[in-house]
PDB file of C-alpha atoms in Angstrom:
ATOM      1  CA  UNK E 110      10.688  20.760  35.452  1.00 45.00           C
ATOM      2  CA  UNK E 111       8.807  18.099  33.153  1.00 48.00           C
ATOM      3  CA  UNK E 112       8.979  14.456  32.519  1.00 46.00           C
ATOM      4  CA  UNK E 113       9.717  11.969  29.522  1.00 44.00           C
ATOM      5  CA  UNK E 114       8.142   8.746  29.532  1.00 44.00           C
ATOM      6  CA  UNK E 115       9.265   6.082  26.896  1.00 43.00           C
ATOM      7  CA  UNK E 116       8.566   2.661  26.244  1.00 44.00           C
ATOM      8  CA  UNK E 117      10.360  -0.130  24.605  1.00 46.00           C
ATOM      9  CA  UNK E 118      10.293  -4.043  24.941  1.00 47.00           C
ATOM     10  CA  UNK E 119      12.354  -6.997  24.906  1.00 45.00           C
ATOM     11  CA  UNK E 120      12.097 -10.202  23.959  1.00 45.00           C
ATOM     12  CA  UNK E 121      13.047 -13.548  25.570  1.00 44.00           C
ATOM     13  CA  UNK E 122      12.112 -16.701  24.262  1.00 42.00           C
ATOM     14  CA  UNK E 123       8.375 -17.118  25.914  1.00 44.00           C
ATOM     15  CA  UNK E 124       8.716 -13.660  27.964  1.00 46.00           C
ATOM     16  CA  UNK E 125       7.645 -10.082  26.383  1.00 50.00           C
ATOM     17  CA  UNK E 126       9.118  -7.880  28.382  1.00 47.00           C
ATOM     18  CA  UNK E 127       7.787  -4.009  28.699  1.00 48.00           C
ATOM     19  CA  UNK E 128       9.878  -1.005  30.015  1.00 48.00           C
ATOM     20  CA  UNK E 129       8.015   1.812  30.847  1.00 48.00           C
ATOM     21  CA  UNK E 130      10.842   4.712  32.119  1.00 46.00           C
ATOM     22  CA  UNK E 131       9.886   7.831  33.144  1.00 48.00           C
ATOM     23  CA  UNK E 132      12.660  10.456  33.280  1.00 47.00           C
ATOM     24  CA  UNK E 133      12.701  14.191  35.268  1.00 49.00           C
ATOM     25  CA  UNK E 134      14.533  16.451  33.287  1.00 49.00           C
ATOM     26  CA  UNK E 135      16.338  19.029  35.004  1.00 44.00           C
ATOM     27  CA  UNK E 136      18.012  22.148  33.414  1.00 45.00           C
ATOM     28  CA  UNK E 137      21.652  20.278  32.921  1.00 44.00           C
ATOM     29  CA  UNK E 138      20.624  16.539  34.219  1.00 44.00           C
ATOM     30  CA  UNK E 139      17.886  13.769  33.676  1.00 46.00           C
ATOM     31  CA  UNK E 140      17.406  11.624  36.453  1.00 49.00           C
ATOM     32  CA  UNK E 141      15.408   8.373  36.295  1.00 47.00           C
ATOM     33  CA  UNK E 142      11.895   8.996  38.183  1.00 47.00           C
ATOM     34  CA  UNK E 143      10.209   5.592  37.626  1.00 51.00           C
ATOM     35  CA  UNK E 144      11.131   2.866  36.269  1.00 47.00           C
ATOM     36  CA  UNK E 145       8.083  -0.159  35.794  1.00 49.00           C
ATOM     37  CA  UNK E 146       8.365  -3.286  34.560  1.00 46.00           C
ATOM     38  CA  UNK E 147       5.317  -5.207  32.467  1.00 47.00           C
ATOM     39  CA  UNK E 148       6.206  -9.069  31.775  1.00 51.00           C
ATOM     40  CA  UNK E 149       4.097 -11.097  29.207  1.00 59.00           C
ATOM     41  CA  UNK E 150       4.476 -14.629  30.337  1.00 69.00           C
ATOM     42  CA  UNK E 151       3.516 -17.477  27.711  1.00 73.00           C
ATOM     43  CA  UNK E 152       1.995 -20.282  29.152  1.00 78.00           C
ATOM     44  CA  UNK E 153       1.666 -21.679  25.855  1.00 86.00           C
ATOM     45  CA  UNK E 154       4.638 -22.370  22.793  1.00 89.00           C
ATOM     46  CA  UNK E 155       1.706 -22.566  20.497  1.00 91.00           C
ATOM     47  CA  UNK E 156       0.118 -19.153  21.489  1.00 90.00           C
ATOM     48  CA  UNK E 157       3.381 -17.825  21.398  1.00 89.00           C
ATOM     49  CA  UNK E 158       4.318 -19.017  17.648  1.00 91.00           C
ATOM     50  CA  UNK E 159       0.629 -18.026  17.229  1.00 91.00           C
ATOM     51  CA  UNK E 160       1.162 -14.359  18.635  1.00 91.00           C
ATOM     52  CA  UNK E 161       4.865 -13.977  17.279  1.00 90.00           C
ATOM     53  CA  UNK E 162       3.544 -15.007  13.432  1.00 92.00           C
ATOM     54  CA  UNK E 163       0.354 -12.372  13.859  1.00 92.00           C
ATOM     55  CA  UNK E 164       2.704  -9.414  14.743  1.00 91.00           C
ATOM     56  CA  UNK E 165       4.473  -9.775  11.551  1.00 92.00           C
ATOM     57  CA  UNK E 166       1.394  -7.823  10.044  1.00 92.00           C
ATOM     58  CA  UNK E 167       1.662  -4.222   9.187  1.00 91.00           C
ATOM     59  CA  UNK E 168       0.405  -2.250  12.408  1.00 90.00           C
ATOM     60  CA  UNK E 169      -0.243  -4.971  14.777  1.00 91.00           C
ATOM     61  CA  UNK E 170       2.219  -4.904  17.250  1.00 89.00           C
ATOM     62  CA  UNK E 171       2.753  -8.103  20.184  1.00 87.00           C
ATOM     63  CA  UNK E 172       0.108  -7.326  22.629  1.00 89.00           C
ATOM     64  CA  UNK E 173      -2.386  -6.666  19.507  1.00 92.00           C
ATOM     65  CA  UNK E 174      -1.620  -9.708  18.432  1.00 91.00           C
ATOM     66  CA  UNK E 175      -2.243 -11.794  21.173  1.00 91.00           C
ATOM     67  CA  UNK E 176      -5.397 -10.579  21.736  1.00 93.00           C
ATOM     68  CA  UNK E 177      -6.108 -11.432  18.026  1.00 93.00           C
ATOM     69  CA  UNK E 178      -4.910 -14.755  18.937  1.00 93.00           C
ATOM     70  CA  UNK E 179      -7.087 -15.290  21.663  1.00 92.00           C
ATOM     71  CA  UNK E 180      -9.949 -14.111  19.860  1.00 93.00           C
ATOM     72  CA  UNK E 181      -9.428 -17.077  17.499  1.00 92.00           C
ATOM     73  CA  UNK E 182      -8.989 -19.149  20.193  1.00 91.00           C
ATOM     74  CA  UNK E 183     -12.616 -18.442  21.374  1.00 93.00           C
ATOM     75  CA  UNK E 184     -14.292 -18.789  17.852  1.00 92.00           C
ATOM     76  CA  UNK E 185     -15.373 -22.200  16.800  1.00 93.00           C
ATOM     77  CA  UNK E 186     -12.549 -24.630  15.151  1.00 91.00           C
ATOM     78  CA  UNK E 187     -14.487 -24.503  11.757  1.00 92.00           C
ATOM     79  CA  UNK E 188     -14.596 -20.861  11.740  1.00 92.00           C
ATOM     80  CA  UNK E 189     -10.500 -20.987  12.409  1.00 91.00           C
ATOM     81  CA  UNK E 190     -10.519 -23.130   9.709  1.00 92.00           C
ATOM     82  CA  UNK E 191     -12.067 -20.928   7.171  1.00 95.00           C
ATOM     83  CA  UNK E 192     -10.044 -18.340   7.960  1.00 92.00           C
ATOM     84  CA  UNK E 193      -6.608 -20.473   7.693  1.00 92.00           C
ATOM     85  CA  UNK E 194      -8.112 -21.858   4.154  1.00 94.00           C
ATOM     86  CA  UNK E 195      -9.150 -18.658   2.907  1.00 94.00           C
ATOM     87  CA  UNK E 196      -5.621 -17.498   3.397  1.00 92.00           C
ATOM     88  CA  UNK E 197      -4.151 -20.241   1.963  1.00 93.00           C
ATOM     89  CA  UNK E 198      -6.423 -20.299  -1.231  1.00 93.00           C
ATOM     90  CA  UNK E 199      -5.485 -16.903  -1.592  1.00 92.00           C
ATOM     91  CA  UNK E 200      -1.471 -17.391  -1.601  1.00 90.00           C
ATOM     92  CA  UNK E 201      -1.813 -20.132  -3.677  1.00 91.00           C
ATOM     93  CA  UNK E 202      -3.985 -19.507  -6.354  1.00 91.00           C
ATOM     94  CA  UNK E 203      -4.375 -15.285  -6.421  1.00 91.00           C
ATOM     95  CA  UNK E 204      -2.927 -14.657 -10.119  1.00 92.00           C
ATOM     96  CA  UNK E 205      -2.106 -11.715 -12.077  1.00 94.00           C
ATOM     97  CA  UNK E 206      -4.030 -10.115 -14.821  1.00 95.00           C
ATOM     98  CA  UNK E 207      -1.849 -10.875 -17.665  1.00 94.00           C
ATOM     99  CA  UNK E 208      -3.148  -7.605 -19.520  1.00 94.00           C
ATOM    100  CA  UNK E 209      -2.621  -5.094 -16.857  1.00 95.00           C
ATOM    101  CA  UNK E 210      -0.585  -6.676 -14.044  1.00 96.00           C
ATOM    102  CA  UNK E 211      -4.117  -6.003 -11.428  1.00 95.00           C
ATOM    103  CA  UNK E 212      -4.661  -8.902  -9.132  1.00 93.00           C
ATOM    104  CA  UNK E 213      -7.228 -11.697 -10.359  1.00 93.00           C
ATOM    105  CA  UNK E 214      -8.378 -14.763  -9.795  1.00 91.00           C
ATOM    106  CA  UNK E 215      -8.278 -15.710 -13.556  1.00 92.00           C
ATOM    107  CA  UNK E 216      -5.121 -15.010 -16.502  1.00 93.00           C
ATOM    108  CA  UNK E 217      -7.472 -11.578 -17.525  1.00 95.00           C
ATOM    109  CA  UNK E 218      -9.023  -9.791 -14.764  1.00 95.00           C
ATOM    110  CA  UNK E 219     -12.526  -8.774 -14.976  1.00 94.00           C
ATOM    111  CA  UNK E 220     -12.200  -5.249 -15.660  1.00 96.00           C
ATOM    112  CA  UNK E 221     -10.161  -6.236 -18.424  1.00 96.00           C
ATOM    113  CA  UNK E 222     -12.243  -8.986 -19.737  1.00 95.00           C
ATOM    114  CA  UNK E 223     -15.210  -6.502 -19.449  1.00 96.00           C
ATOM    115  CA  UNK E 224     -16.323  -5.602 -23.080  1.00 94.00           C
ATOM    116  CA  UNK E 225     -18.165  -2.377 -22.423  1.00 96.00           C
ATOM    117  CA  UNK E 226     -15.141  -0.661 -20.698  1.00 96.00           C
ATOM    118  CA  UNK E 227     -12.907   1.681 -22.806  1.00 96.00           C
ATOM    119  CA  UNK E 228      -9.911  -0.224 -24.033  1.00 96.00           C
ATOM    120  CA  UNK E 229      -8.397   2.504 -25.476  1.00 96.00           C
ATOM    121  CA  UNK E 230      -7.835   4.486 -22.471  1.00 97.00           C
ATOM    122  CA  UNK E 231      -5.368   3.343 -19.829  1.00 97.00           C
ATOM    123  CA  UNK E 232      -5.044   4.716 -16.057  1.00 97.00           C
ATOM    124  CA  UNK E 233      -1.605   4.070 -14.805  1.00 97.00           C
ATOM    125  CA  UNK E 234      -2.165   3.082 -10.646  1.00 96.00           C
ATOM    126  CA  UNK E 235       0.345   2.107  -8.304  1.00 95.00           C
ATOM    127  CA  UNK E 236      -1.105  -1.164  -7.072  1.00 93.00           C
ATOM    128  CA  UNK E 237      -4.614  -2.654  -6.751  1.00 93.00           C
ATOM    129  CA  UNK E 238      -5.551  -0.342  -3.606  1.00 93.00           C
ATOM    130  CA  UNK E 239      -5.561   2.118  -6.263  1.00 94.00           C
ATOM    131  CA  UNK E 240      -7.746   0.376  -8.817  1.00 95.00           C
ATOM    132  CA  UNK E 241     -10.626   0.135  -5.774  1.00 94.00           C
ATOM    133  CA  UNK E 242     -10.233   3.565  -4.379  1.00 91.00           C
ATOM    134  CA  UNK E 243     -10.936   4.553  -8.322  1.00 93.00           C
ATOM    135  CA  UNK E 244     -13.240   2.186  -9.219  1.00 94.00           C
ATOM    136  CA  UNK E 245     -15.463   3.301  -5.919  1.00 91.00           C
ATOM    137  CA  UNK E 246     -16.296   7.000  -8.055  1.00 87.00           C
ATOM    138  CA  UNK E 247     -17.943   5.164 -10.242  1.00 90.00           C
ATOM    139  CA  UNK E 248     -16.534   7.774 -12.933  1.00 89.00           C
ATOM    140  CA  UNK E 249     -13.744   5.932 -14.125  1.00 93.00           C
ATOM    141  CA  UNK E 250     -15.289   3.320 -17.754  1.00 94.00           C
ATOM    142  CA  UNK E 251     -11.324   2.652 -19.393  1.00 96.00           C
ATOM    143  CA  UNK E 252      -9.028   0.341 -18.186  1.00 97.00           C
ATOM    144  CA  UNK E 253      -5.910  -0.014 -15.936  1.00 97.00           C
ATOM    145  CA  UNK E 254      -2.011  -1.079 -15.970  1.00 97.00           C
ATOM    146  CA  UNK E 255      -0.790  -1.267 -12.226  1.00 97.00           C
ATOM    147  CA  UNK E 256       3.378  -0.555 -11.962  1.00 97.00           C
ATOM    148  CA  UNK E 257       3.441  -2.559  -8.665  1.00 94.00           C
ATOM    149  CA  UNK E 258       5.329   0.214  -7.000  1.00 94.00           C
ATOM    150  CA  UNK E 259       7.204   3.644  -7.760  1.00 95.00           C
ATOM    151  CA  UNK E 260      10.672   4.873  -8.853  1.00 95.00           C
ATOM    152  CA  UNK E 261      12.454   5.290  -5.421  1.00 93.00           C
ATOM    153  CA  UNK E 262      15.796   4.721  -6.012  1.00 90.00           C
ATOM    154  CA  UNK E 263      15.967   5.204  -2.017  1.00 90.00           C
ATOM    155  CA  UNK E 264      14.495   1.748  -1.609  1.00 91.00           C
ATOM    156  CA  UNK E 265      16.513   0.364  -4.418  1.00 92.00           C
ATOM    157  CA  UNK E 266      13.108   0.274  -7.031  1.00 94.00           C
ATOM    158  CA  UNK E 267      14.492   1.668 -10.181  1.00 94.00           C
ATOM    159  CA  UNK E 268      12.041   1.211 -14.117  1.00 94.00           C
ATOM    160  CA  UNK E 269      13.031  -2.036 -14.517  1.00 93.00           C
ATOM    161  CA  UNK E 270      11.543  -3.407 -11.378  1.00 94.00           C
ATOM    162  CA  UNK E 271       8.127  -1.902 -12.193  1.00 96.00           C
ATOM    163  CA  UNK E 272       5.632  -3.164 -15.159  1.00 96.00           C
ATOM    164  CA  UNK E 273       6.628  -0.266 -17.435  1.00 96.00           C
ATOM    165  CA  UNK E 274       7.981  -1.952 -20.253  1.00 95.00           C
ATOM    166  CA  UNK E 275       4.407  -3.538 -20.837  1.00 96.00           C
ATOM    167  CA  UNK E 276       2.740  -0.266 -20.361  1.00 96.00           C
ATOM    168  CA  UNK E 277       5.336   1.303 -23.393  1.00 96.00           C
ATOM    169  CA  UNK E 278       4.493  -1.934 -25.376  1.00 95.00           C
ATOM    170  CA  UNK E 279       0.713  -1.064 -25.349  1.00 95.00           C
ATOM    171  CA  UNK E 280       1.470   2.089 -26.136  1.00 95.00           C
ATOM    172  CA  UNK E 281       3.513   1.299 -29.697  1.00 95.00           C
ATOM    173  CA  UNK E 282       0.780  -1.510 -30.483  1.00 93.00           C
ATOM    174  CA  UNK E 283      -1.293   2.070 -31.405  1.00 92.00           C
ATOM    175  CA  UNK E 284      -4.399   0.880 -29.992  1.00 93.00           C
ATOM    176  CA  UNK E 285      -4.015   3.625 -26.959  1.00 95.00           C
ATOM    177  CA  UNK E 286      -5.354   6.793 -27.346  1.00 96.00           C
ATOM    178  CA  UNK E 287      -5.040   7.712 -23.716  1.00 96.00           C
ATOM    179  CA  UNK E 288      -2.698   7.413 -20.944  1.00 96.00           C
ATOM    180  CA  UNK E 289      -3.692   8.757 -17.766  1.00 96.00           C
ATOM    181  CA  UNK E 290      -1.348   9.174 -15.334  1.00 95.00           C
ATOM    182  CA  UNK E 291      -3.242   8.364 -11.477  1.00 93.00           C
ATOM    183  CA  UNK E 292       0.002   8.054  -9.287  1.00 92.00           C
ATOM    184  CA  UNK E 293       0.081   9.664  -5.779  1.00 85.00           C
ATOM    185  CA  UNK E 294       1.427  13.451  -5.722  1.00 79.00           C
ATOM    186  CA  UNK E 295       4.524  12.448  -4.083  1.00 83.00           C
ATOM    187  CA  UNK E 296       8.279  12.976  -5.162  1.00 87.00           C
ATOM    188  CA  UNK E 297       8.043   9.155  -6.075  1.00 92.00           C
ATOM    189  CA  UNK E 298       5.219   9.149  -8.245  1.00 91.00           C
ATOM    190  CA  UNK E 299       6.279  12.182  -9.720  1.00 88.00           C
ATOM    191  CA  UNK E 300       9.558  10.940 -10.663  1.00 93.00           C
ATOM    192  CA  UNK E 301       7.880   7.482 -11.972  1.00 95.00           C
ATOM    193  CA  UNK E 302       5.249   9.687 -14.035  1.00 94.00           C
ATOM    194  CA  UNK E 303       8.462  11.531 -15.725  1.00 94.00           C
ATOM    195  CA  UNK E 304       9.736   9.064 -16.594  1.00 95.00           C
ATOM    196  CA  UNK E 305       6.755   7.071 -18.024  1.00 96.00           C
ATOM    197  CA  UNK E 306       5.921  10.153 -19.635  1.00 95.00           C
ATOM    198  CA  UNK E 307       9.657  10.610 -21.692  1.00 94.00           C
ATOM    199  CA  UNK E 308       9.025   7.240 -22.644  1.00 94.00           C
ATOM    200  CA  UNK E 309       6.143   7.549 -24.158  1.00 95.00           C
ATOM    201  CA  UNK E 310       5.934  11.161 -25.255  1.00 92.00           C
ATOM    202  CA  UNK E 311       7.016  10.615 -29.166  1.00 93.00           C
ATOM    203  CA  UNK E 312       3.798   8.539 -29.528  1.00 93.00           C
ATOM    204  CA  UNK E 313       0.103  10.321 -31.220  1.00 91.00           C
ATOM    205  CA  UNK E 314      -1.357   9.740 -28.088  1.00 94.00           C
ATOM    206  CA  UNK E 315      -3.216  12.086 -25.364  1.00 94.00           C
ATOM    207  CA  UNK E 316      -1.207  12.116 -22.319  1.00 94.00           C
ATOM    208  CA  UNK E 317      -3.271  13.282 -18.876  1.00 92.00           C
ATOM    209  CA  UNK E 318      -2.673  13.550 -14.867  1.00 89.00           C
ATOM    210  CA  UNK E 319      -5.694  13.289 -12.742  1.00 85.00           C
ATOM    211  CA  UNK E 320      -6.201  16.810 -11.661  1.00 75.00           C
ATOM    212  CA  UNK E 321      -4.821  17.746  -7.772  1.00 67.00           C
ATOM    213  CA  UNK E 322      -8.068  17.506  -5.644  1.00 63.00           C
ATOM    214  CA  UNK E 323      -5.213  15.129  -4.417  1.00 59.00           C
ATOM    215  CA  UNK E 324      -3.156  16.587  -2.009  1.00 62.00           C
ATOM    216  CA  UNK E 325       0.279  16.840  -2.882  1.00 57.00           C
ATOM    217  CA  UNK E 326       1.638  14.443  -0.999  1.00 64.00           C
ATOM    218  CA  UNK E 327      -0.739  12.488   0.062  1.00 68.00           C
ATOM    219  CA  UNK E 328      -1.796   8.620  -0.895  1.00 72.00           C
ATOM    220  CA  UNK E 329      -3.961   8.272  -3.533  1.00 73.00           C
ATOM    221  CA  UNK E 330      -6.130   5.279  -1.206  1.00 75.00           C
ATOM    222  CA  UNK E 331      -6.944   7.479   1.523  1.00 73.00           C
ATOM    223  CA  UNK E 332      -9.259  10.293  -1.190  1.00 73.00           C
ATOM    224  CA  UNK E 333     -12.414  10.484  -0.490  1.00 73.00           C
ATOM    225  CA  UNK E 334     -14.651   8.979  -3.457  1.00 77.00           C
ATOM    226  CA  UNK E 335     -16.087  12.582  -5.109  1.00 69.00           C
ATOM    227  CA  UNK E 336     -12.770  14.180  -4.755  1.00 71.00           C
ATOM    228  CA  UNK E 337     -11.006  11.309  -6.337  1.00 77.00           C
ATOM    229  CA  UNK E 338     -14.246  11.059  -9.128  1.00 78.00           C
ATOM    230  CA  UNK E 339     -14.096  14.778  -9.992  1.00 69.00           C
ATOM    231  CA  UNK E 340      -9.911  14.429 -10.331  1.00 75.00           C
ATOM    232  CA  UNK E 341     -10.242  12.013 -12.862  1.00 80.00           C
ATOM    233  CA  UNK E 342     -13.547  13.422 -14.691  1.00 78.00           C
ATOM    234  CA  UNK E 343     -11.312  16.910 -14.865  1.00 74.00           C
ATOM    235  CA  UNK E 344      -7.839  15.481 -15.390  1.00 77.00           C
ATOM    236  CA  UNK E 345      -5.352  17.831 -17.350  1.00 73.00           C
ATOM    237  CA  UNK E 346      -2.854  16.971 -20.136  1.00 81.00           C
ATOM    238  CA  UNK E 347       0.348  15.502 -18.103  1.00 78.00           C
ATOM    239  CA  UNK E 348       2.717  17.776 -19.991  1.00 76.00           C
ATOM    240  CA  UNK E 349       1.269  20.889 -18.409  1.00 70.00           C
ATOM    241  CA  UNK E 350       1.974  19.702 -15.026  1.00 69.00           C
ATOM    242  CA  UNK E 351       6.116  20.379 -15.485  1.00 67.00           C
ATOM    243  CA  UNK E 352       5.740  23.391 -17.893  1.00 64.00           C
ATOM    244  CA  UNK E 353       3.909  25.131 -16.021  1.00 57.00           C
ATOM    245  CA  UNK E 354       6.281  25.047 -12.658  1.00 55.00           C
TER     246      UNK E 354
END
């Protein structure tokens, strides 16, 4: 005999209900064992906009996000305040490096604008995570052109939803010599470096992949900085990559 126990919630309008149901599971029958209730009273509508706005973040679920809430509500008003402006200064006025799509505070980013970095070779990213994690091995002197997402035609992103067509544009201008591909070894990026790659392939140019110190399958972000350095310091032509399989 052994036991499930799972948990769910529901939501009134200023009640967070938890569920917490523990089952005994029997050769042909589960029968309820326990059944416990948790209720989240708000005493506030404020702390409850407060909490229900917070949860909307990646990872933080409703009882994370009260206590996040309450946290604020301990901290001085003018430290509140800097937080709620720094957010809002960055909505409003966070712009996009016209040259390589990377998120700036000016039209050309910095790394762009940056005379002393190799303008002739691009590394193709996925989004700005990418451009730190990179830029962290200290190994990396071109430049970059972020996509802003993969080919996943599971989540509806097909080419023309990504910056490629800028990326192909460089290309025929025939001031690239390289094009290094720096995607994550997943079936998306995969697919997204194909397809850059047909696109691209008729041009004189020298066509790479970082080398797979990244795990297949794994998120380019979460490398550690020498593993990430060395695959872009050893990275192989891109064309050898489907050849050789």
């Amino acid at each position: 005999m052994g036991s499930f126990v799972f948990y769910w919630q529901i939501e009134t309008r200023q009640i967070l209900v938890f569920f917490r149901i523990e089952f005994n599971c029997l050769k042909d029958v589960d029968t309820v064992k326990n059944v416990t209730f948790v209720v989240m009273e708000f005493s506030s509508k404020l702390i409850e906009k407060a909490v229900n706005e917070m949860s909307q973040l990646p990872g933080i679920g409703k009882r994370t996000a009260l206590r996040l809430v309450l946290h604020l509500l301990k901290q001085p008003k003018e430290q509140t305040g800097f937080l709620s402006q720094a957010l809002l200064n960055m909505r409003e006025d966070i712009k996009f490096c016209e040259n390589c799509h990377n998120i700036s505070d000016t039209k050309v980013c910095e790394i762009c604008a940056n005379s002393s970095r190799n303008h002739q070779t691009i590394c193709v990213v996925e989004d700005i995570r990418d451009v730190m994690a990179i830029e962290n091995t200290g190994q990396y002197k071109g430049i970059y052109h972020v996509l802003g997402g993969k080919i996943s035609p599971i989540e509806g992103v097909g080419p023309s939803q990504l910056n490629i067509s800028t990326l192909v544009e460089k290309v025929k201008s025939g001031k690239v010599v390289e094009i290094i591909f720096a995607l994550s070894s997943t079936m998306e990026g995969d697919t997204t470096n194909f397809y850059i790659y047909k696109q691209i392939a008729e041009f004189q140019i020298i066509i790479s992949t970082i080398a797979r110190g990244i795990s297949v399958g794994d998120e380019l972000e979460y490398a550690d900085e020498v593993t990430l350095g060395r695959s872009i310091l050893h990275r192989v032509p891109f064309e050898k990559t489907f050849k050789n399989n």
